[in-house]
XYZ file of C-alpha atoms in Angstrom:
311
model
C 60.152 90.596 97.405
C 61.871 88.146 99.543
C 63.104 89.096 103.103
C 66.445 88.563 102.200
C 66.575 90.838 99.276
C 65.033 93.467 101.420
C 67.730 93.000 103.847
C 70.263 93.477 100.813
C 68.450 96.510 99.571
C 68.573 98.137 103.077
C 72.379 97.156 103.423
C 73.057 98.849 100.031
C 71.069 101.930 100.800
C 73.266 102.218 104.010
C 76.418 101.980 102.009
C 75.167 104.524 99.605
C 74.329 106.774 102.570
C 77.921 106.319 103.724
C 79.330 107.181 100.438
C 77.119 110.205 100.135
C 78.331 111.435 103.525
C 82.029 110.650 102.332
C 81.568 113.327 99.641
C 80.703 115.933 102.364
C 83.696 114.788 104.475
C 86.286 114.747 101.676
C 84.938 118.303 100.908
C 85.627 119.329 104.752
C 89.130 117.979 104.071
C 89.997 119.963 101.082
C 92.444 122.161 103.284
C 94.933 119.368 102.487
C 96.377 118.437 99.162
C 94.190 116.007 97.218
C 96.797 113.228 97.006
C 97.473 113.572 100.964
C 93.616 112.924 101.695
C 93.420 110.016 99.331
C 96.597 108.300 100.505
C 95.698 108.588 104.319
C 91.948 107.614 103.656
C 93.148 104.583 101.737
C 95.621 103.647 104.402
C 93.106 103.828 107.166
C 90.772 101.737 105.028
C 93.707 99.132 104.264
C 94.439 98.982 108.119
C 90.990 98.145 108.647
C 90.893 95.401 106.104
C 94.104 93.844 107.010
C 92.430 91.435 109.355
C 90.923 89.948 106.214
C 94.294 89.050 104.848
C 95.151 87.287 108.185
C 92.075 85.495 108.277
C 92.557 84.039 104.767
C 96.446 83.626 105.157
C 96.254 79.904 104.243
C 94.643 80.853 100.871
C 97.321 83.412 99.898
C 98.983 80.863 97.451
C 97.718 82.367 94.215
C 98.786 82.212 90.848
C 100.767 84.764 88.894
C 97.516 85.824 86.805
C 95.565 86.311 90.165
C 98.280 88.661 91.598
C 98.357 90.447 88.320
C 94.573 90.809 88.411
C 94.639 91.902 92.086
C 97.461 94.667 91.166
C 95.162 95.600 88.455
C 92.153 96.167 90.759
C 94.235 98.239 93.151
C 95.750 100.285 90.215
C 92.548 100.984 88.471
C 89.366 101.343 91.086
C 91.608 102.535 93.889
C 94.809 104.222 93.085
C 93.809 105.787 89.526
C 90.352 106.392 90.431
C 91.249 108.520 93.419
C 94.139 110.312 91.917
C 91.974 111.320 88.761
C 89.108 112.213 90.911
C 91.263 114.403 93.059
C 92.805 115.970 89.857
C 89.630 116.109 87.885
C 87.597 118.118 90.137
C 90.283 120.944 90.111
C 89.506 121.577 86.297
C 85.859 121.149 85.970
C 82.674 122.136 87.873
C 81.220 120.035 90.766
C 77.955 119.744 88.761
C 80.058 118.192 85.873
C 81.945 115.842 87.959
C 78.680 114.506 89.793
C 77.059 113.923 86.501
C 79.926 112.018 84.783
C 80.421 109.896 88.006
C 76.770 109.104 87.869
C 77.425 107.257 84.515
C 78.613 104.473 86.309
C 75.657 102.557 86.631
C 75.069 102.810 82.917
C 78.804 102.270 82.091
C 78.770 98.937 84.403
C 75.408 97.573 83.103
C 76.702 98.172 79.213
C 80.205 96.740 79.926
C 78.818 93.788 81.880
C 76.226 93.071 79.124
C 79.018 93.278 76.647
C 81.975 91.570 77.997
C 80.647 89.416 80.792
C 77.120 88.459 79.235
C 74.777 89.857 81.950
C 71.420 90.259 80.696
C 69.631 93.767 80.049
C 65.960 93.991 80.437
C 63.682 96.786 79.631
C 63.152 97.281 83.346
C 66.845 97.679 83.944
C 67.396 99.939 81.192
C 64.278 102.187 82.281
C 65.474 102.096 85.845
C 68.972 103.295 84.898
C 67.529 106.168 82.539
C 64.928 107.253 85.222
C 67.584 107.357 87.890
C 70.182 108.974 85.779
C 67.390 111.716 85.178
C 66.928 112.325 88.776
C 70.702 112.837 88.965
C 70.603 115.328 86.222
C 67.922 117.293 88.106
C 69.856 117.368 91.208
C 72.955 118.537 89.173
C 71.270 121.419 87.349
C 69.085 122.467 90.372
C 72.227 122.904 92.415
C 74.534 124.405 89.865
C 72.058 126.185 87.417
C 73.817 124.601 84.199
C 76.115 122.171 82.809
C 79.245 123.654 81.159
C 81.884 121.400 79.338
C 85.340 122.172 80.720
C 87.646 120.116 78.329
C 90.270 118.192 80.126
C 88.584 118.217 83.461
C 85.570 116.387 82.140
C 87.789 114.134 80.364
C 89.800 113.130 83.510
C 86.783 112.711 85.228
C 85.271 110.433 82.598
C 88.531 108.431 82.771
C 88.110 108.217 86.543
C 84.703 106.731 86.217
C 85.857 104.163 83.818
C 88.712 103.322 86.172
C 86.147 102.729 88.972
C 84.096 100.354 86.515
C 87.396 98.655 85.216
C 88.087 97.433 88.672
C 85.013 95.868 89.095
C 85.264 93.913 85.888
C 88.763 92.837 87.039
C 87.286 91.518 90.607
C 84.922 89.426 88.829
C 87.525 87.933 86.751
C 88.970 86.900 90.278
C 85.803 85.626 91.686
C 85.346 83.326 88.543
C 88.893 81.954 89.291
C 87.864 81.028 92.754
C 89.494 83.827 94.827
C 87.190 84.780 97.766
C 85.682 88.281 97.596
C 86.740 89.434 100.901
C 90.315 88.532 100.061
C 89.988 90.352 96.735
C 88.884 93.312 98.649
C 91.637 93.407 101.067
C 94.490 92.559 98.822
C 93.458 95.017 96.119
C 93.200 97.761 98.670
C 96.735 96.980 99.804
C 97.908 97.186 96.357
C 96.048 100.529 95.883
C 97.685 101.882 98.979
C 101.044 101.139 97.855
C 100.319 102.466 94.301
C 99.122 105.739 95.990
C 101.936 106.070 98.399
C 104.285 105.563 95.389
C 102.594 108.635 93.602
C 102.453 110.818 96.821
C 106.291 110.243 97.477
C 107.195 110.780 93.869
C 105.409 114.232 94.258
C 106.694 115.491 97.775
C 109.182 113.852 100.302
C 107.495 112.265 103.182
C 108.579 115.111 105.483
C 105.890 117.334 103.764
C 103.070 115.170 104.574
C 104.338 114.406 108.055
C 104.484 118.078 108.713
C 100.970 118.974 107.928
C 99.078 120.164 110.883
C 96.093 117.849 111.153
C 93.555 118.515 114.160
C 91.776 115.944 116.198
C 88.337 116.680 114.428
C 90.212 116.370 110.961
C 91.772 112.902 112.017
C 88.259 111.841 113.228
C 86.723 112.942 109.815
C 89.761 110.859 108.189
C 89.145 107.766 110.349
C 85.487 107.725 109.509
C 85.840 108.401 105.938
C 88.408 105.659 105.670
C 87.095 102.930 108.178
C 83.356 103.165 107.443
C 82.859 104.961 104.255
C 85.535 103.022 102.326
C 86.365 99.660 104.239
C 83.027 98.949 105.501
C 81.280 100.417 102.733
C 83.384 98.287 100.129
C 82.922 95.096 101.867
C 78.986 95.756 101.970
C 78.941 96.759 98.487
C 80.933 93.770 97.168
C 78.712 91.463 99.265
C 75.453 93.120 97.575
C 77.078 92.709 93.951
C 77.772 89.187 94.496
C 74.216 88.361 95.650
C 72.300 90.790 93.115
C 74.650 91.007 90.010
C 76.599 94.050 88.788
C 74.022 96.088 86.943
C 71.073 95.629 89.395
C 73.208 96.765 92.244
C 74.980 99.677 90.268
C 71.631 101.250 90.158
C 71.795 102.114 93.642
C 74.655 104.605 92.791
C 72.076 107.012 91.640
C 71.101 107.625 95.159
C 74.622 108.769 96.170
C 74.263 112.348 94.854
C 70.976 112.890 96.571
C 72.654 111.712 99.756
C 75.397 114.079 99.385
C 72.920 116.797 98.732
C 71.078 116.243 102.121
C 74.254 115.976 104.204
C 75.614 118.872 102.406
C 72.513 120.905 103.414
C 72.794 119.273 106.975
C 76.432 119.973 107.644
C 77.439 122.701 105.191
C 74.395 124.736 105.140
C 73.619 124.401 101.415
C 69.767 124.903 100.509
C 67.364 122.488 99.465
C 64.586 123.166 96.907
C 61.445 121.319 96.116
C 62.916 120.054 92.922
C 64.858 118.009 94.962
C 61.845 116.208 96.048
C 60.986 115.255 92.439
C 64.678 114.309 91.884
C 64.594 111.894 95.069
C 61.238 110.157 93.705
C 62.872 109.712 90.367
C 66.094 108.193 91.888
C 63.894 105.818 94.179
C 61.856 104.920 91.199
C 64.864 104.217 89.127
C 66.212 102.163 91.887
C 63.080 100.109 92.135
C 62.871 99.315 88.570
C 66.464 98.577 88.021
C 66.707 96.140 91.095
C 63.505 94.429 90.768
C 63.527 90.947 90.021
C 62.002 89.827 86.670
C 59.292 87.134 86.578
C 60.740 83.811 85.894
C 59.243 83.127 82.534
C 60.679 86.542 81.299
C 64.121 86.282 82.935
C 67.080 86.442 80.667
C 70.280 84.575 81.470
C 71.318 87.080 84.068
C 71.339 84.470 86.698
C 73.733 82.421 85.050
C 75.923 85.063 83.767
C 78.975 86.112 85.591
C 78.720 88.912 88.078
C 80.773 92.120 88.516
C 82.117 93.655 91.597
C 82.583 97.266 91.615
C 84.517 99.376 94.402
C 84.261 102.944 95.377
């Protein structure tokens, strides 16, 4: 493995760690309405990403199709994903929610293969399968069983699809020559606009400004929005641009394990020996799914378009 790939893997592991911690931070903020948490977190992320728009201010003369695609990314992988995520967890179990969201790598790989021509090797498929099995072990061991909960599960599945859909639209923009950092920042702005529109349609502004938020809660909101969302998204997009969509998406299998570890550390949830097996399976899945194939057996992945997904 080349040293630059090792650095990329370390960076992606750091992003997943931040996203795993983010689950715990959002859980801590459940004393507030879900839409409020989503809109404030995304607004903080938007403020942090605003300097990127200024940096690319001379490149803002985009075509109508580019602006429509940017709006689509903001609407799907940011606004709709956040809204349906907050809504879905109210009607289904946490175990089902984690499991359905963990379908993201598989959905990304399959859609990238069908729609964008990315290659699918047996190693990549095996890595996704092994990593997903590790996620399944974590969910079952933590919640005991999996129950189908009708609309809640359907909403969570739609939330996962919105996450993947945004990535496909971002890749369209990359192919059209729009810089990845500019896509990240502008789509975040669109997402914030859509989220605020939804929040204000539900309650007047005075309702949100009247909420009592402590200093610690503001700190958690800032860390969640600035580090997990803004910095994490920039790192994730860069990683996908270098490694490709399906290879990078396999790292998402580690997020439930990271959430579990942070929940044990900060929320006092118990860890079991079965979690060690799950961790080994997830790490093995990441290794298999992200490992570069030998040149004589590589598919056309290198020449195929790459997809950028966002969390």
